[in-house]
Short mmCIF file of C-alpha atoms in Angstrom, two decimals:
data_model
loop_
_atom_site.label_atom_id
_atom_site.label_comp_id
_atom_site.label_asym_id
_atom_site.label_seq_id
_atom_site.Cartn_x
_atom_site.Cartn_y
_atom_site.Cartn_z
CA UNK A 1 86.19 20.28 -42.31
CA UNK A 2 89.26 22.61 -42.29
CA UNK A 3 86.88 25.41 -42.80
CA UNK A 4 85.14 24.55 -40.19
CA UNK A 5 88.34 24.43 -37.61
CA UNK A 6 89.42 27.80 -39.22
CA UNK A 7 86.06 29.07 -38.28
CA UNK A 8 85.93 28.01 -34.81
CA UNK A 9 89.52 29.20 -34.13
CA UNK A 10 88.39 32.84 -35.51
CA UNK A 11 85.33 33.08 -33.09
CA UNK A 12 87.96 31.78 -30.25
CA UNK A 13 90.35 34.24 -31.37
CA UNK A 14 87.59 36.90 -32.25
CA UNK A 15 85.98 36.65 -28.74
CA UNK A 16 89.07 37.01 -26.86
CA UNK A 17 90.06 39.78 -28.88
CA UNK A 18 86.96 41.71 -28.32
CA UNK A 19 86.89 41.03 -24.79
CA UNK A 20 90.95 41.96 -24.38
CA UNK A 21 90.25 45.02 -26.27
CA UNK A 22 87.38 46.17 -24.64
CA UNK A 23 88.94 44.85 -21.25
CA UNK A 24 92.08 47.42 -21.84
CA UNK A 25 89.18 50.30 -22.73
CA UNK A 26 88.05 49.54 -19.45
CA UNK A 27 91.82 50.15 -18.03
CA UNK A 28 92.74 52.56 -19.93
CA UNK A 29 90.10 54.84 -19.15
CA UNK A 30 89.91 54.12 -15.37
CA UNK A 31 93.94 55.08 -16.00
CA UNK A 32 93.35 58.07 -17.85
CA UNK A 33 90.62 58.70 -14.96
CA UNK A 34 92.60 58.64 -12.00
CA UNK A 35 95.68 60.62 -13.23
CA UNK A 36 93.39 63.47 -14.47
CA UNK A 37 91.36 63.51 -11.29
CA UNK A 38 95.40 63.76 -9.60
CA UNK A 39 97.35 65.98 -12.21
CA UNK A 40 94.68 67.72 -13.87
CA UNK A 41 91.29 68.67 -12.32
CA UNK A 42 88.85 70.96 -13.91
CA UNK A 43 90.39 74.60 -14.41
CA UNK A 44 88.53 76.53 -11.87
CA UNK A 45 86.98 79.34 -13.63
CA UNK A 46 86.23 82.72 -12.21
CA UNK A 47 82.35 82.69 -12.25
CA UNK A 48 80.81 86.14 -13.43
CA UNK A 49 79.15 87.82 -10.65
CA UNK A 50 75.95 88.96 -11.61
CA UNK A 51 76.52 92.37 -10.14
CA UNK A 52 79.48 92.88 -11.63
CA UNK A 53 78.12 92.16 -15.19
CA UNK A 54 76.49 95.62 -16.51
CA UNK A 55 73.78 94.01 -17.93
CA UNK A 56 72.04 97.21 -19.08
CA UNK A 57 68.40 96.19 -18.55
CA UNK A 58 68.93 92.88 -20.05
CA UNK A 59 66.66 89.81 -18.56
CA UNK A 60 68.66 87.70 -16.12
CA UNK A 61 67.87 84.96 -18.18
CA UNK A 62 69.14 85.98 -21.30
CA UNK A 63 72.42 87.39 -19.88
CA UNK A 64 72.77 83.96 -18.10
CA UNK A 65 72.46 82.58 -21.27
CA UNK A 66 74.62 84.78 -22.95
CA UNK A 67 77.33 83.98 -20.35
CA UNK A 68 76.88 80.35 -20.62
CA UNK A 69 77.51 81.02 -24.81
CA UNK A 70 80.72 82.69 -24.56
CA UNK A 71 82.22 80.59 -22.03
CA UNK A 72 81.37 77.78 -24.46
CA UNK A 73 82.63 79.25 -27.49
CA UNK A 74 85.50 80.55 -25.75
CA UNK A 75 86.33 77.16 -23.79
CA UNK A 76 85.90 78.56 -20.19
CA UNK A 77 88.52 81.66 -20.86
CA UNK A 78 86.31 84.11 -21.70
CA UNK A 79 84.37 86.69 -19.26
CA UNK A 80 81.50 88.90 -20.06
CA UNK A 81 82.29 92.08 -18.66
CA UNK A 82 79.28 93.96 -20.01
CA UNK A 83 76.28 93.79 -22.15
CA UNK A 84 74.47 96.68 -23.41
CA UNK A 85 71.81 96.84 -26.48
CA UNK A 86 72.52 98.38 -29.30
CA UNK B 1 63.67 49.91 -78.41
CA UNK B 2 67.43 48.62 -77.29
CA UNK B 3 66.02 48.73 -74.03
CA UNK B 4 62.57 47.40 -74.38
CA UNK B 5 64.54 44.06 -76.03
CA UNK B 6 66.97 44.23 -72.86
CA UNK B 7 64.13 43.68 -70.66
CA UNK B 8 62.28 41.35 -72.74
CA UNK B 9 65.53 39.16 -72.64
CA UNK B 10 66.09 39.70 -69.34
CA UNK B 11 63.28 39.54 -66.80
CA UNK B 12 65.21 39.79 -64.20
CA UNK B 13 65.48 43.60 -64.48
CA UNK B 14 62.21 44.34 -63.73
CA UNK B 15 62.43 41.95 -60.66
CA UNK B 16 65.42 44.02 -59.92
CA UNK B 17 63.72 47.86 -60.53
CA UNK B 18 60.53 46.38 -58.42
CA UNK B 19 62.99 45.96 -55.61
CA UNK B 20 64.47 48.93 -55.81
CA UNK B 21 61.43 50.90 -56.20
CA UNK B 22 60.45 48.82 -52.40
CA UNK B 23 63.44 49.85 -51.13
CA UNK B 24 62.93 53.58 -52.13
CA UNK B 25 59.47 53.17 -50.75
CA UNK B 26 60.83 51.86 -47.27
CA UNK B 27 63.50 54.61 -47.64
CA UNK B 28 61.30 57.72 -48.37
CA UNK B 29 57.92 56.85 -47.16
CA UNK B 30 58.65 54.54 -43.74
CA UNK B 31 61.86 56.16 -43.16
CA UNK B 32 64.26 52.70 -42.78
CA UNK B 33 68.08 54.69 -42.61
CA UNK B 34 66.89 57.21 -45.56
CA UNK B 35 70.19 58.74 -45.66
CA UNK B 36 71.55 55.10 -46.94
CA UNK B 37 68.58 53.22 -48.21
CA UNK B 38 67.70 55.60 -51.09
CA UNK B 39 71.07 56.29 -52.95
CA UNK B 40 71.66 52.62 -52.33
CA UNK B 41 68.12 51.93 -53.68
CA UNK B 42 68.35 54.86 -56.85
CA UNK B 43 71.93 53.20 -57.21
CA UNK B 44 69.96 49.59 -57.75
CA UNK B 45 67.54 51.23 -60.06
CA UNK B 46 70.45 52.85 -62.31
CA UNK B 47 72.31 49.86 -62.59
CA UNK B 48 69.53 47.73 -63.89
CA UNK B 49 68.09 50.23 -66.26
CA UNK B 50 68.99 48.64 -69.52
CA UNK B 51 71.67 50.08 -71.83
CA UNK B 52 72.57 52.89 -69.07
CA UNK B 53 75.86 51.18 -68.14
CA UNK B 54 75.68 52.65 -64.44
CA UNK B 55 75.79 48.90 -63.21
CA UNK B 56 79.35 47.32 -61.62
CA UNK B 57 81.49 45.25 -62.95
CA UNK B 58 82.67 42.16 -62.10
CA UNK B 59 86.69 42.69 -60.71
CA UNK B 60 88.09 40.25 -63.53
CA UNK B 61 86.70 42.96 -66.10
CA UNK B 62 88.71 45.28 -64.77
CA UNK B 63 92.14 43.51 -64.02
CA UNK B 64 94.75 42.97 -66.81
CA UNK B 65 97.07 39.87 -64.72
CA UNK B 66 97.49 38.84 -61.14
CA UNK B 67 98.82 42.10 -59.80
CA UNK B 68 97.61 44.28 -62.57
CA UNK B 69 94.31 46.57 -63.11
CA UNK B 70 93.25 49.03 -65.27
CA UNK B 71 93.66 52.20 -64.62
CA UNK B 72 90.94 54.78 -63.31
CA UNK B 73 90.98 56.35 -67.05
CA UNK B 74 90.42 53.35 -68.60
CA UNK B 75 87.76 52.14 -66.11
CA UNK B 76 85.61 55.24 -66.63
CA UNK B 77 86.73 55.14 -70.28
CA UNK B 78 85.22 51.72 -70.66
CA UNK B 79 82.45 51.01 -68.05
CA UNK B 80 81.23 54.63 -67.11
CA UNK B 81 81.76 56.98 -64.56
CA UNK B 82 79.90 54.31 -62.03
CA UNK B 83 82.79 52.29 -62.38
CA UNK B 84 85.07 54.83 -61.77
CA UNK B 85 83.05 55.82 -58.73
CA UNK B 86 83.49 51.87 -57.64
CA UNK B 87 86.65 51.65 -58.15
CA UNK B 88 88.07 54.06 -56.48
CA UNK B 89 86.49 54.55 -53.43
CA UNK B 90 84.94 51.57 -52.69
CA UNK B 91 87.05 48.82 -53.61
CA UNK B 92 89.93 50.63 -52.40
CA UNK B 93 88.19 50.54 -48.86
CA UNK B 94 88.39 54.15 -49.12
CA UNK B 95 84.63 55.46 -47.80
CA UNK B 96 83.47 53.33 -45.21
CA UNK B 97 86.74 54.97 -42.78
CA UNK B 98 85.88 57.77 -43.89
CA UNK B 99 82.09 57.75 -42.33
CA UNK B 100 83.62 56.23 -39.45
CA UNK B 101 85.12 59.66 -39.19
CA UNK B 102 82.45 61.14 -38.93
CA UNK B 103 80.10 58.80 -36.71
CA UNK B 104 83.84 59.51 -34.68
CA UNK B 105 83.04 63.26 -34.21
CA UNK B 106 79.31 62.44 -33.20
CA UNK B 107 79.96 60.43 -30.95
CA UNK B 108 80.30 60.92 -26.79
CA UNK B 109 82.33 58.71 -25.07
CA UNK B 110 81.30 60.39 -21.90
CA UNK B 111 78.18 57.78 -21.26
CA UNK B 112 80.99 55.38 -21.39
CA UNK B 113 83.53 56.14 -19.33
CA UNK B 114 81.11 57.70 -17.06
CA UNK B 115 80.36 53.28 -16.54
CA UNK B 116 83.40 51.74 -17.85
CA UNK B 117 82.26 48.56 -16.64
CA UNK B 118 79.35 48.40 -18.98
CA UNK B 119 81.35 48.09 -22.23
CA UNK B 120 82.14 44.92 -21.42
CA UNK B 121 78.74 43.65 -22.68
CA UNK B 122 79.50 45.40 -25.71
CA UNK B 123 82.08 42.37 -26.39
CA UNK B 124 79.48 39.84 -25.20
CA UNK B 125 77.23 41.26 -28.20
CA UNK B 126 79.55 40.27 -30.66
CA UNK B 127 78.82 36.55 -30.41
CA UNK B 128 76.36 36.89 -33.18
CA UNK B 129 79.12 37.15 -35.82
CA UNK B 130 81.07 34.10 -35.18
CA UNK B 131 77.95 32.19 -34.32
CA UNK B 132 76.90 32.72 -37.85
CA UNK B 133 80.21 32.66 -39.17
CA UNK B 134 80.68 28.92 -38.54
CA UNK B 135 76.97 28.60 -39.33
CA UNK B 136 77.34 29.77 -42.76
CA UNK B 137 80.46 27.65 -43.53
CA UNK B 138 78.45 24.74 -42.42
CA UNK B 139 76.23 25.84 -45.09
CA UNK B 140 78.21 26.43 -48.16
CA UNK B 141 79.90 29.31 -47.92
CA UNK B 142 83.45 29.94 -48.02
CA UNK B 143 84.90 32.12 -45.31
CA UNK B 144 85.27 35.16 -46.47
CA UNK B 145 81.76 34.95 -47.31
CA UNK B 146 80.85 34.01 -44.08
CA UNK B 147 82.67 36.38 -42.28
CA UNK B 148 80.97 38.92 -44.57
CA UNK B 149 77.73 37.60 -43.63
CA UNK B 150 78.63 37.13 -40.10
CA UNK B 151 79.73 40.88 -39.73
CA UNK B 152 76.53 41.88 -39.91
CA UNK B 153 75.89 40.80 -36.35
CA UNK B 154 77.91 43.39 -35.42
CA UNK B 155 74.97 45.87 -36.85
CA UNK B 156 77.27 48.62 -37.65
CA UNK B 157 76.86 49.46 -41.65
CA UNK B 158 80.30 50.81 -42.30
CA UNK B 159 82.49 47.91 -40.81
CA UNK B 160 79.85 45.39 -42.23
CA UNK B 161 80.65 47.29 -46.07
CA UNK B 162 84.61 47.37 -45.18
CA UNK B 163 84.62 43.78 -44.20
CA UNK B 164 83.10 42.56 -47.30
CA UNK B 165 85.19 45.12 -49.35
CA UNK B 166 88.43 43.27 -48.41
CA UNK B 167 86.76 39.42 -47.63
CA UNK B 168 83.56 39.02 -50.55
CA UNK B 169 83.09 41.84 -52.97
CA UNK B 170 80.95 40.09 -54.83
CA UNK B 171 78.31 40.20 -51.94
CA UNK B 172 78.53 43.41 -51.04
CA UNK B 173 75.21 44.78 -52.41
CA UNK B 174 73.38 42.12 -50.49
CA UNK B 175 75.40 42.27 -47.34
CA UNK B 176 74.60 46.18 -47.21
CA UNK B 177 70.93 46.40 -48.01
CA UNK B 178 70.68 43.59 -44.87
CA UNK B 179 73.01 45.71 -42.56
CA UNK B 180 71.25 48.31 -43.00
CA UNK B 181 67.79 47.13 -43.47
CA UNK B 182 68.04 45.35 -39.96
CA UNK B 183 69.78 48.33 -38.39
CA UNK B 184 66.47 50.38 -39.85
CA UNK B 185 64.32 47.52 -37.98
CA UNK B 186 66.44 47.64 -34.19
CA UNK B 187 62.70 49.11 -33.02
CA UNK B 188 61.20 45.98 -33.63
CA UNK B 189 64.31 42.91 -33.14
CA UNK B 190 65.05 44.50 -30.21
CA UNK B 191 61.86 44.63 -28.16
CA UNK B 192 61.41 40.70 -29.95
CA UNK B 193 64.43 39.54 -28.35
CA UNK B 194 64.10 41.21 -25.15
CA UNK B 195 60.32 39.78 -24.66
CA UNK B 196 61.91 36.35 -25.58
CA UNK B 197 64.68 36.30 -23.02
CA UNK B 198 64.02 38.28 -20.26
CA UNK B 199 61.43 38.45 -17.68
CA UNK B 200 59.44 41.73 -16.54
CA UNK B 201 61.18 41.59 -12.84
CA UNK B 202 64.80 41.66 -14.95
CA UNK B 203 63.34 45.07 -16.97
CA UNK B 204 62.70 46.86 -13.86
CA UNK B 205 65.50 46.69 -12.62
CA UNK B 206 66.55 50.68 -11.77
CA UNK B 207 69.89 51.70 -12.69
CA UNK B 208 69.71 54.88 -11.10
CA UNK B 209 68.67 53.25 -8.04
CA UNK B 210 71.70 50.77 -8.36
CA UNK B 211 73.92 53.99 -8.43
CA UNK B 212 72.65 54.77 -5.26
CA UNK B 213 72.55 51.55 -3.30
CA UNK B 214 75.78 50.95 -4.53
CA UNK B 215 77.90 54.35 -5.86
CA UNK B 216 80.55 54.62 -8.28
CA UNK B 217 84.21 54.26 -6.47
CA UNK B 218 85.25 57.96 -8.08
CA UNK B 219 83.48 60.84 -9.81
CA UNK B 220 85.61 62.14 -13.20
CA UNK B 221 87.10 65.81 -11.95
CA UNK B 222 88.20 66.77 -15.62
CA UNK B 223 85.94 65.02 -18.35
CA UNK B 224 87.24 67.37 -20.77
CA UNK B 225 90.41 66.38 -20.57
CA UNK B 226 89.53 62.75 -19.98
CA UNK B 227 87.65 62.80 -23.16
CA UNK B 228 90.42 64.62 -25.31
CA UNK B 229 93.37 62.01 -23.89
CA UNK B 230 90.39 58.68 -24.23
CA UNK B 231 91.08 58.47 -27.92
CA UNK B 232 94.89 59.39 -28.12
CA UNK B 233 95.91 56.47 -26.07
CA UNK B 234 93.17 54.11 -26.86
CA UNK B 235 93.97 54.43 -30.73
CA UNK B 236 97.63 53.55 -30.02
CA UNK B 237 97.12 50.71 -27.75
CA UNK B 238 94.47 49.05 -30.25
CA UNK B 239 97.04 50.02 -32.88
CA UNK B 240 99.24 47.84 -31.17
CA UNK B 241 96.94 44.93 -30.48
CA UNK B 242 95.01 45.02 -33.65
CA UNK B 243 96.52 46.82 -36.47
CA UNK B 244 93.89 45.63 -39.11
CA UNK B 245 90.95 47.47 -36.92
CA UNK B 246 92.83 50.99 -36.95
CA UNK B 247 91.89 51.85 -40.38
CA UNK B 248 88.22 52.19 -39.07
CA UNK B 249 89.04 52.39 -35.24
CA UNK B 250 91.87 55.61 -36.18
CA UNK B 251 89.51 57.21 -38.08
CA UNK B 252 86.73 56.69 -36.27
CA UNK B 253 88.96 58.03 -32.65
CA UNK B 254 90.23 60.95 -34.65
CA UNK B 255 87.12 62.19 -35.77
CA UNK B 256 86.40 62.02 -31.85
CA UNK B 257 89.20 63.74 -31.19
CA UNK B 258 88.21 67.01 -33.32
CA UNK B 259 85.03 67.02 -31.62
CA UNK B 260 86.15 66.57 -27.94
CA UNK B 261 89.49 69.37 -28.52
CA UNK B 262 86.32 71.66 -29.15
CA UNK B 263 86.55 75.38 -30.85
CA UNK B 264 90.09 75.18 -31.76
CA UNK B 265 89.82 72.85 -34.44
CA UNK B 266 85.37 73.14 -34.65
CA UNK B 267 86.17 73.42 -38.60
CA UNK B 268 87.25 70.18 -39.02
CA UNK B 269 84.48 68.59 -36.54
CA UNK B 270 82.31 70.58 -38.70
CA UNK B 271 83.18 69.12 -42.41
CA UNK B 272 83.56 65.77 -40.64
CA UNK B 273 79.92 65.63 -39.62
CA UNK B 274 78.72 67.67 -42.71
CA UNK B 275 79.78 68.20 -45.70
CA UNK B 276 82.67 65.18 -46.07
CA UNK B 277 80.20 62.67 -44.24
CA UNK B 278 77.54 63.97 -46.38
CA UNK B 279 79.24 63.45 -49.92
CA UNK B 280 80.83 60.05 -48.57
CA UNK B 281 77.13 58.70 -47.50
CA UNK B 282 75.81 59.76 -51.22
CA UNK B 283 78.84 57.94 -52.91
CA UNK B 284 79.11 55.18 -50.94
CA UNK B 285 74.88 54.63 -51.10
CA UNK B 286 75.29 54.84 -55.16
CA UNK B 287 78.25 52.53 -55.99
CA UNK B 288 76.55 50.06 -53.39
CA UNK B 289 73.55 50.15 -54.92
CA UNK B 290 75.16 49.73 -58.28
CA UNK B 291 76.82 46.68 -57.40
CA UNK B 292 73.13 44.60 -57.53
CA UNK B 293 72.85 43.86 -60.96
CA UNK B 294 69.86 41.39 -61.41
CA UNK B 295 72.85 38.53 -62.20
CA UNK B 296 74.89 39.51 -59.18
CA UNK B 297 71.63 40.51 -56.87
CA UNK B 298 69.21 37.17 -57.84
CA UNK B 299 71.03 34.01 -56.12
CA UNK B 300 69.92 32.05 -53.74
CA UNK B 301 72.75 33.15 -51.55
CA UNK B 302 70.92 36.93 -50.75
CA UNK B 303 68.29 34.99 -49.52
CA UNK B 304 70.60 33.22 -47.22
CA UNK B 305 72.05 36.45 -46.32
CA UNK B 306 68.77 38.43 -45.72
CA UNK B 307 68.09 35.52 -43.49
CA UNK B 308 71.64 34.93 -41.81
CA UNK B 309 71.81 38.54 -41.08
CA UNK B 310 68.67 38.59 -38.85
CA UNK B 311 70.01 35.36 -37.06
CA UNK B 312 73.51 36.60 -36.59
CA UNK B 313 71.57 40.40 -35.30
CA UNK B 314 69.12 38.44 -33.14
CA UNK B 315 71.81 36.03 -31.64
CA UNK B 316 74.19 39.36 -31.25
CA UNK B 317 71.25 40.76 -29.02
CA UNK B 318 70.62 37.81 -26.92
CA UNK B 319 74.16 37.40 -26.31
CA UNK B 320 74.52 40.80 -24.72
CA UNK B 321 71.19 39.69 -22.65
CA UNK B 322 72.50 36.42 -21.54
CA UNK B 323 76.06 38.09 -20.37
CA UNK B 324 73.96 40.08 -18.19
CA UNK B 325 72.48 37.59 -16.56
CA UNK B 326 75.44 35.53 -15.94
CA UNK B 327 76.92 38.77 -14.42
CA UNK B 328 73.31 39.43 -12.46
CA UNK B 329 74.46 35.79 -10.88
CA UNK B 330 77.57 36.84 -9.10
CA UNK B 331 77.24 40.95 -8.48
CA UNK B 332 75.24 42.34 -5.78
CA UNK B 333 75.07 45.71 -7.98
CA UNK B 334 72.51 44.19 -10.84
CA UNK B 335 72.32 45.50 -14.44
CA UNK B 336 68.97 45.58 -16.00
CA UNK B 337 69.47 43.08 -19.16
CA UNK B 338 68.83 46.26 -21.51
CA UNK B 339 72.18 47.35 -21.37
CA UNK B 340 73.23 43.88 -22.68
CA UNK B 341 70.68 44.01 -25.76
CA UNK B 342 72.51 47.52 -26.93
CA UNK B 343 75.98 45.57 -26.70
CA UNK B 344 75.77 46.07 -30.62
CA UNK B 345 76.44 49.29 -32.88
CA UNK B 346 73.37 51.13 -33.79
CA UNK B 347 74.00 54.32 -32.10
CA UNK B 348 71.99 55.54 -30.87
CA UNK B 349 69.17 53.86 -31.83
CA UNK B 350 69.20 50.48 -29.65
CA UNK B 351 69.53 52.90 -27.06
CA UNK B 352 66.90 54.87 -27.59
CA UNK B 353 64.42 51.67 -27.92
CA UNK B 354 66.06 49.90 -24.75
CA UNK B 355 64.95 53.28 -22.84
CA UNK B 356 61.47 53.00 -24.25
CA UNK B 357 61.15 49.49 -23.27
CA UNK B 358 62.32 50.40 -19.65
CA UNK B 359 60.14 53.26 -19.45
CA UNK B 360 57.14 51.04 -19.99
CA UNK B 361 57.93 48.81 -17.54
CA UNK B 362 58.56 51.52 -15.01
CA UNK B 363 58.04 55.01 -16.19
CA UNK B 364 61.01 56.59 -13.16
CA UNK B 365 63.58 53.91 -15.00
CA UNK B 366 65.67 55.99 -17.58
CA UNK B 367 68.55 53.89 -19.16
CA UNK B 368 69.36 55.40 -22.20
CA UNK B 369 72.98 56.93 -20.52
CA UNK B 370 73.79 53.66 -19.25
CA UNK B 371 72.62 51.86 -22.77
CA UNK B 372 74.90 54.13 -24.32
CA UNK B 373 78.15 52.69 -22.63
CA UNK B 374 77.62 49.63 -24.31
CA UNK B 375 76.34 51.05 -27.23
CA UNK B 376 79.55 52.74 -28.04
CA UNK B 377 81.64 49.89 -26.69
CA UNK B 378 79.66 47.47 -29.23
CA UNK B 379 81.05 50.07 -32.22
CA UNK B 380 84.68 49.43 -30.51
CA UNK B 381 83.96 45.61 -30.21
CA UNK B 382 82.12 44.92 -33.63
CA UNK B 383 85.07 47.35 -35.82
CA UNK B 384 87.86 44.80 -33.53
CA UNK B 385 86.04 41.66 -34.75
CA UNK B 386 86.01 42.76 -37.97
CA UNK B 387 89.75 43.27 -37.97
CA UNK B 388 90.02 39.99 -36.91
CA UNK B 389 87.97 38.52 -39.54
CA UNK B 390 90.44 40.29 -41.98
CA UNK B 391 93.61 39.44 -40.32
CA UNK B 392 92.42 35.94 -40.55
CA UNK B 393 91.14 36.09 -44.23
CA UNK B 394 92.45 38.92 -45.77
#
C-alpha cells in the first residue's frame, strides 16, 4: 500500500515535472526568440552578383551551386570571386 | 562434449539461442532497429553458448562488501572480457549519455521552436510511464522495477537502458529488447492507436491551412543563432530544475550544440554522429545482449514486461491524442491529433508514420514538421521523467 502512494506521488510529481519543464522550453525559446529577432537579426550577407562572378563558361547552375557550398562551408563569410576550370 | 552436457543439463539454452537467432532474423532480414537489435541479439547468443563465459554476471559476484567491488582487472581476470565490457560502461551508466550525444548532434530543434506550442503534447505523451508504473506495482513489482518497466512508455531506448541501469539491473536485457522492439514496431502501434481514438474528420485536419487562417504571432529573424543559444540556456535551467535528467539531457544539448555552432567545431559533430556513436551502439548492443542468460532472461516477469511495455507505449500514444482533443475543445486554431500521437521519442520515426497517415487521409496535408515539435519535445519530456523516476528511487 505504501508502494502504491509512492507510486502515485511519482506520476503527480512526474507529470508536473514534465509539463513545468517543457512549459519553461516553451518560454525559454519564445525568450531566446524575441531578443534575437531585437539584438541579433540575421547578418545580412553581400549576395554575389552573378555578373560580377567570372564564371568562365561554367553552367549557372553549377556556379549557383558552387556559391551556395562555400557560403555553407564558410558560414556566410565567404564570397566567390571567380571560377575558372582547370 | 563440455558443451553438449551444458545443454543437455540445461534446456534453457537452446530456448535462449532460438530467441536470439529470432531476434537476429527480425534484426537482419525485417530490419526492426538493426543497428541495436543484432549486437544485442549476437550478444544473447554469446552469452548462452555453453562454456564461452561471454554471459553477465550477477552484481553480488562481483562486489567484495557494501561499498566494495572488484576491480576492472579482476572482473576481466575472472569472468571474461564481457564482464569487463559490463562493468564498465554499462553499469557505470556510462554509454547510454553517451548516444544521447550523438542523437544530440542529429537532432534539429528548428521544427520545434519553429511551433513552440506543440511540445507541450510531448509532456502529455508521457502519461504512459506512470500509468504503468503504478500498474506494475499493483502487480508485484517493486518500484524500481516498475519504473524500469514504465520508462519504456517514454519509447526512447537510451533513457529506457539508463533508467534501469541505476533503478533494476537485473531487468535490463528484457527492458531493452522491449524498448527497442516496440520502437522497431511505431509503423504499426501508431496507426492502431490512432484508428482507435480518433475519427477521420480529426485526421484531416490541415496544419498548413491552420497557419494560414490563423498565423504565427512572429517569424524567427536569426535561427542560427536561436538554435546555437536554445541548448546553452535550456541545459542550465533544466540543470537547475532537474539535476538527475542532465546526465542524458547535457549530453544530449551538447551534442546539439556542436552541430548547430556548425564548421568551427564540424570535427566533433562529426565523431559524435560517427565513429563515437558508432562504437558506443556496438558496445552497448553486446553487453545488453549479454545480460539475458537463459536464468536471468526465462521468468515470468519478461513476459510481463514484453506485455507492460506495449501498454505503457500504447497508453503513451493515446495520451498525446487525448491532450489534443481536450486542447481542440477550447482553441479556435485546431491541431490535427497526429501531433499528439508523436508526443513520444522515436525520432523521427513516429513522425514519419503520423505524415503517412495524414497523407492518406488528405494527400495536400503534410505534418511531418509540425510532428517533429513534439517529437523532439517527447525526447525532452521522456529523459525529465526518467530523472524523476531516479530522483525518487535512486
Amino acid at each position: 500500500m505504501n508502494e502504491l502512494g509512492i507510486a502515485f506521488e511519482m506520476m503527480g510529481v512526474g507529470m508536473i515535472t514534465v509539463f513545468v519543464i517543457l512549459a519553461l522550453v516553451v518560454l525559454l525559446g519564445n525568450l531566446i526568440i524575441r531578443f534575437v529577432n531585437k539584438y541579433i537579426p540575421e547578418v545580412v550577407t553581400q549576395k554575389v552578383q552573378p555578373a560580377t562572378v567570372k564564371s568562365g563558361g561554367i553552367n549557372p547552375k553549377k556556379m549557383a551551386a558552387i556559391v551556395s557550398a562555400v557560403k555553407t562551408v564558410t558560414g556566410g563569410k565567404g564570397h566567390v570571386s571567380k571560377i575558372e576550370k582547370l | 562434449m563440455t558443451a553438449i552436457q551444458a545443454i543437455i543439463d540445461g534446456p534453457g539454452t537452446l530456448l535462449m539461442l532460438a530467441i536470439g537467432g529470432l531476434l537476429l532474423y527480425l534484426g537482419i532480414r525485417k530490419k526492426y532497429e538493426p543497428l541495436l537489435l543484432v549486437p544485442i541479439a549476437f550478444g544473447l547468443v554469446l552469452a548462452n553458448l555453453p562454456g564461452g563465459g561471454m554471459g553477465v554476471v550477477p552484481a553480488e559476484l562481483v562486489q567484495i562488501d557494501e561499498h566494495h567491488y572488484m576491480n576492472l582487472f579482476e572482473i576481466a581476470h575472472e569472468y571474461g572480457i564481457m564482464n569487463f565490457v559490463y562493468y564498465s560502461l554499462i553499469k557505470t551508466g556510462f554509454l547510454p549519455p553517451i548516444i544521447f550525444m550523438g542523437v544530440g548532434a542529429l537532432t534539429d530543434f528548428g521544427p520545434m521552436l519553429r511551433n513552440l506550442r506543440l511540445a507541450f503534447f510531448g509532456a502529455a505523451a508521457q502519461i504512459g510511464i506512470f500509468t504503468v508504473l503504478v500498474s506494475a506495482i499493483l502487480m508485484g513489482f517493486t518500484p524500481g522495477e516498475a519504473a524500469s518497466l514504465g520508462i519504456i512508455g517514454g519509447a526512447d531506448g537510451p533513457t529506457a537502458i539508463y533508467t534501469t541501469i541505476k533503478l533494476a539491473p537485473h531487468l535490463l536485457g528484457p527492458i531493452a529488447i522491449a524498448a527497442y522492439s516496440y520502437m522497431a514496431l511505431v509503423p504499426v502501434i501508431v496507426p492502431l492507436v490512432t484508428r482507435l481514438t480518433c475519427s477521420e474528420k480529426e485526421l484531416r485536419i490541415n496544419m498548413k491551412e491552420m497557419d494560414k487562417l490563423y498565423p504565427p504571432k512572429y517569424t524567427i529573424k536569426n535561427l542560427k543563432a536561436v538554435k546555437i543559444a536554445f541548448p546553452i540556456v535550456l541545459g542550465i535551467v533544466i540543470s537547475i530544475f532537474v539535476p538527475s535528467s542532465v546526465p542524458l539531457l547535457g549530453m544530449l544539448l551538447f551534442g546539439n550544440l556542436i552541430k548547430e555552432v556548425g564548421v568551427t567545431v564540424a570535427r566533433l559533430s562529426d565523431a559524435a554522429t560517427g565513429s563515437i556513436m558508432n562504437t558506443a551502439t556496438i558496445f552497448l548492443g553486446l553487453a545488453v545482449g549479454a545480460t539475458m542468460t537463459a536464468e536471468v532472461f526465462l521468468d515470468v516477469k519478461t513476459i510481463m514486461i514484453i506485455v507492460g511495455g506495449f501498454i505503457a507505449f500504447a497508453i503513451s500514444i493515446a495520451g498525446g491524442i487525448v491532450a489534443v482533443k481536450v486542447y481542440n475543445m477550447i482553441a479556435k486554431k485546431k491541431i490535427n491529433p497526429l501531433i499528439g500521437a508523436t508526443g513520444l521519442s522515436a525520432v523521427p520515426m513516429a513522425s514519419r508514420v503520423a505524415n503517412e497517415i495524414a497523407i492518406k487521409y488528405d494527400p495536400k496535408n503534410h505534418v511531418l514538421q509540425y510532428c517533429m515539435a513534439s517529437n523532439i519535445s517527447g525526447v525532452i519530456g521522456s529523459a525529465v521523467a526518467a530523472g524523476v523516476l531516479i530522483s525518487f528511487l535512486g
